[in-house]
């Protein structure tokens, strides 16, 4: 009997709270959030090596990036330790999505037909290669003397670059998305990005 009275009192109290007036005289509803909002910054799931890929959150990303649903390849196929490397089908564009450095996501050219005016001293010599990257909230050009975005060979040859990202394919990982097209490679991260090919390089 006492239990029934306590339950009845709790029901009455809950009903009274639901009927309390807000500042505009309407009822107030209190709900417990189920967890962080889907798509909120910092909530994108990260794939841990050896784990299964988490289920992507539905709906478009608030950053304008393709969601994991838009990926056409499994990023783990491009993984080398904690980073991800790929190259264009021609092998002239080599890219990396680097997890633990200030490099972010970037690509560099094996050969450039056009040198961007922002790199007047970049000559396309073996130690002066055109590169672009996005880190934080900034996209910029680089002239590199090293293979900073070049992955290890994956086909038994000595030529590095990582696995080929075929035309039309998109990789989405670590907050970045890159798409391979016949016109070059486009990468987006944090609302900024770049396009790169031998004939044209742009930042946005």
CSV table of C-alpha atoms in Angstrom, one decimal:
chain,number,residue,atom,x,y,z
A,1,UNK,CA,0.0,0.0,0.0
A,2,UNK,CA,2.8,2.3,0.9
A,3,UNK,CA,4.5,1.6,-2.4
A,4,UNK,CA,1.3,2.5,-4.3
A,5,UNK,CA,1.1,5.8,-2.4
A,6,UNK,CA,4.7,6.7,-3.3
A,7,UNK,CA,4.2,5.8,-7.0
A,8,UNK,CA,1.0,7.9,-7.1
A,9,UNK,CA,2.8,10.8,-5.5
A,10,UNK,CA,5.7,10.6,-8.0
A,11,UNK,CA,3.1,10.5,-10.9
A,12,UNK,CA,1.4,13.5,-9.5
A,13,UNK,CA,4.7,15.4,-9.1
A,14,UNK,CA,5.7,14.6,-12.7
A,15,UNK,CA,2.4,15.8,-13.9
A,16,UNK,CA,2.7,19.0,-12.0
A,17,UNK,CA,6.2,19.7,-13.4
A,18,UNK,CA,4.9,19.1,-17.0
A,19,UNK,CA,2.1,21.6,-16.3
A,20,UNK,CA,4.4,24.3,-15.0
A,21,UNK,CA,4.2,27.5,-17.0
A,22,UNK,CA,7.1,28.8,-19.0
A,23,UNK,CA,7.7,32.5,-19.4
A,24,UNK,CA,5.1,32.6,-22.2
A,25,UNK,CA,2.5,30.7,-20.2
A,26,UNK,CA,3.0,27.4,-22.2
A,27,UNK,CA,3.9,24.0,-20.8
A,28,UNK,CA,7.5,23.1,-20.3
A,29,UNK,CA,8.8,19.8,-21.5
A,30,UNK,CA,12.0,18.4,-20.2
A,31,UNK,CA,13.8,15.6,-22.0
A,32,UNK,CA,17.1,13.9,-21.5
A,33,UNK,CA,19.4,14.1,-24.5
A,34,UNK,CA,20.4,10.7,-25.9
A,35,UNK,CA,24.0,11.8,-26.6
A,36,UNK,CA,25.9,14.4,-28.6
A,37,UNK,CA,24.1,15.8,-31.6
A,38,UNK,CA,24.9,13.9,-34.8
A,39,UNK,CA,27.3,15.7,-37.1
A,40,UNK,CA,28.4,18.1,-34.3
A,41,UNK,CA,32.1,19.1,-34.6
A,42,UNK,CA,34.3,16.6,-32.9
A,43,UNK,CA,31.7,13.9,-32.9
A,44,UNK,CA,32.7,12.2,-36.1
A,45,UNK,CA,33.7,8.6,-35.3
A,46,UNK,CA,37.3,7.7,-35.8
A,47,UNK,CA,38.3,4.3,-37.1
A,48,UNK,CA,40.8,2.6,-34.9
A,49,UNK,CA,43.1,0.2,-36.7
A,50,UNK,CA,41.8,-3.3,-36.2
A,51,UNK,CA,38.3,-2.2,-35.4
A,52,UNK,CA,35.2,-2.2,-37.5
A,53,UNK,CA,34.1,1.0,-39.2
A,54,UNK,CA,31.5,2.8,-37.1
A,55,UNK,CA,28.0,3.4,-38.5
A,56,UNK,CA,28.0,6.9,-40.1
A,57,UNK,CA,25.7,9.5,-38.8
A,58,UNK,CA,22.8,10.2,-41.1
A,59,UNK,CA,22.3,13.5,-42.9
A,60,UNK,CA,24.7,16.1,-44.4
A,61,UNK,CA,27.7,17.3,-42.6
A,62,UNK,CA,27.5,20.8,-41.2
A,63,UNK,CA,30.9,21.6,-42.6
A,64,UNK,CA,29.7,20.9,-46.2
A,65,UNK,CA,32.1,18.0,-46.4
A,66,UNK,CA,30.9,14.7,-47.9
A,67,UNK,CA,29.8,12.5,-45.1
A,68,UNK,CA,31.1,9.0,-44.6
A,69,UNK,CA,28.1,7.9,-46.7
A,70,UNK,CA,29.7,9.7,-49.7
A,71,UNK,CA,32.9,7.7,-49.4
A,72,UNK,CA,33.3,5.2,-52.2
A,73,UNK,CA,36.3,3.4,-50.8
A,74,UNK,CA,37.2,2.0,-47.4
A,75,UNK,CA,39.8,4.4,-45.9
A,76,UNK,CA,41.5,1.4,-44.1
A,77,UNK,CA,42.6,0.2,-47.5
A,78,UNK,CA,44.8,3.3,-47.8
A,79,UNK,CA,46.1,3.3,-44.2
A,80,UNK,CA,49.8,3.3,-43.4
A,81,UNK,CA,50.2,3.4,-39.6
A,82,UNK,CA,48.1,6.4,-38.4
A,83,UNK,CA,47.9,8.2,-41.7
A,84,UNK,CA,46.3,7.5,-45.2
A,85,UNK,CA,48.1,7.8,-48.5
A,86,UNK,CA,46.9,7.6,-52.1
A,87,UNK,CA,47.9,8.6,-55.6
A,88,UNK,CA,46.2,9.5,-58.8
A,89,UNK,CA,45.8,6.8,-61.5
A,90,UNK,CA,48.6,8.5,-63.5
A,91,UNK,CA,50.9,8.5,-60.5
A,92,UNK,CA,51.7,12.2,-60.9
A,93,UNK,CA,49.6,13.3,-57.9
A,94,UNK,CA,50.5,11.8,-54.5
A,95,UNK,CA,48.5,12.7,-51.5
A,96,UNK,CA,48.4,12.1,-47.7
A,97,UNK,CA,45.9,12.6,-44.9
A,98,UNK,CA,48.4,12.9,-42.1
A,99,UNK,CA,47.1,12.4,-38.6
A,100,UNK,CA,49.8,13.6,-36.2
A,101,UNK,CA,51.5,16.6,-37.7
A,102,UNK,CA,50.9,20.1,-39.0
A,103,UNK,CA,50.6,18.7,-42.5
A,104,UNK,CA,46.9,17.9,-42.4
A,105,UNK,CA,45.7,16.8,-45.8
A,106,UNK,CA,47.8,17.6,-48.8
A,107,UNK,CA,49.1,16.5,-52.3
A,108,UNK,CA,52.2,17.0,-54.2
A,109,UNK,CA,53.0,16.7,-57.9
A,110,UNK,CA,55.6,14.5,-59.5
A,111,UNK,CA,55.7,17.0,-62.4
A,112,UNK,CA,54.0,20.4,-62.8
A,113,UNK,CA,53.3,21.9,-66.2
A,114,UNK,CA,52.1,25.1,-64.4
A,115,UNK,CA,53.8,26.6,-61.3
A,116,UNK,CA,51.4,28.7,-59.2
A,117,UNK,CA,52.5,32.4,-59.0
A,118,UNK,CA,52.5,32.0,-55.2
A,119,UNK,CA,55.5,29.8,-55.5
A,120,UNK,CA,57.9,31.9,-57.7
A,121,UNK,CA,61.0,29.9,-56.6
A,122,UNK,CA,59.4,26.5,-57.2
A,123,UNK,CA,61.1,25.2,-60.4
A,124,UNK,CA,59.7,21.6,-60.6
A,125,UNK,CA,63.3,20.4,-60.0
A,126,UNK,CA,63.7,17.1,-58.1
A,127,UNK,CA,64.0,19.1,-54.9
A,128,UNK,CA,61.4,21.8,-55.7
A,129,UNK,CA,58.0,20.1,-56.1
A,130,UNK,CA,54.7,21.9,-56.1
A,131,UNK,CA,52.4,20.9,-53.2
A,132,UNK,CA,49.2,22.1,-51.5
A,133,UNK,CA,47.7,21.3,-48.2
A,134,UNK,CA,45.0,22.2,-45.7
A,135,UNK,CA,45.7,22.4,-42.0
A,136,UNK,CA,43.4,23.9,-39.4
A,137,UNK,CA,41.5,26.7,-41.1
A,138,UNK,CA,44.1,27.5,-43.8
A,139,UNK,CA,44.8,26.1,-47.3
A,140,UNK,CA,48.2,27.0,-48.7
A,141,UNK,CA,50.8,26.2,-51.4
A,142,UNK,CA,54.1,24.5,-50.5
A,143,UNK,CA,57.3,23.9,-52.4
A,144,UNK,CA,58.7,20.7,-51.0
A,145,UNK,CA,62.1,19.0,-51.3
A,146,UNK,CA,60.7,15.9,-49.6
A,147,UNK,CA,58.0,13.4,-50.2
A,148,UNK,CA,55.9,14.7,-47.4
A,149,UNK,CA,52.6,13.4,-48.9
A,150,UNK,CA,54.1,10.3,-50.5
A,151,UNK,CA,53.1,7.0,-49.0
A,152,UNK,CA,55.2,3.8,-49.0
A,153,UNK,CA,55.1,1.5,-52.1
A,154,UNK,CA,52.1,-0.9,-52.0
A,155,UNK,CA,52.7,-3.0,-55.1
A,156,UNK,CA,56.1,-4.4,-54.4
A,157,UNK,CA,57.8,-1.7,-56.5
A,158,UNK,CA,60.2,1.0,-55.2
A,159,UNK,CA,57.8,3.7,-56.4
A,160,UNK,CA,56.0,5.3,-53.4
A,161,UNK,CA,52.6,7.1,-53.4
A,162,UNK,CA,50.3,4.7,-51.7
A,163,UNK,CA,47.3,2.9,-53.2
A,164,UNK,CA,45.7,4.3,-56.4
A,165,UNK,CA,42.5,6.3,-55.8
A,166,UNK,CA,40.6,5.6,-59.1
A,167,UNK,CA,38.8,8.3,-61.0
A,168,UNK,CA,35.4,9.0,-59.5
A,169,UNK,CA,36.4,7.6,-56.0
A,170,UNK,CA,36.2,9.6,-52.8
A,171,UNK,CA,38.0,8.8,-49.6
A,172,UNK,CA,36.6,10.3,-46.3
A,173,UNK,CA,38.7,10.1,-43.1
A,174,UNK,CA,40.1,12.2,-40.3
A,175,UNK,CA,37.7,15.1,-41.1
A,176,UNK,CA,38.9,15.3,-44.7
A,177,UNK,CA,37.5,14.2,-48.1
A,178,UNK,CA,39.4,13.8,-51.3
A,179,UNK,CA,38.0,12.9,-54.7
A,180,UNK,CA,40.0,11.7,-57.8
A,181,UNK,CA,38.9,12.9,-61.2
A,182,UNK,CA,40.4,13.0,-64.6
A,183,UNK,CA,41.0,16.7,-64.1
A,184,UNK,CA,43.0,16.2,-60.9
A,185,UNK,CA,42.3,15.7,-57.2
A,186,UNK,CA,40.1,17.8,-54.9
A,187,UNK,CA,40.4,17.7,-51.2
A,188,UNK,CA,38.2,19.5,-48.6
A,189,UNK,CA,38.8,19.8,-44.8
A,190,UNK,CA,37.4,22.2,-42.2
A,191,UNK,CA,35.6,24.3,-44.8
A,192,UNK,CA,38.7,24.9,-47.0
A,193,UNK,CA,40.4,22.9,-49.7
A,194,UNK,CA,42.3,22.7,-52.9
A,195,UNK,CA,42.4,21.2,-56.4
A,196,UNK,CA,45.6,20.0,-57.9
A,197,UNK,CA,46.8,18.7,-61.3
A,198,UNK,CA,49.9,19.2,-63.4
A,199,UNK,CA,48.1,22.0,-65.3
A,200,UNK,CA,46.2,23.8,-62.5
A,201,UNK,CA,46.3,24.3,-58.7
A,202,UNK,CA,43.7,26.3,-56.8
A,203,UNK,CA,42.9,27.0,-53.1
A,204,UNK,CA,39.5,27.7,-51.6
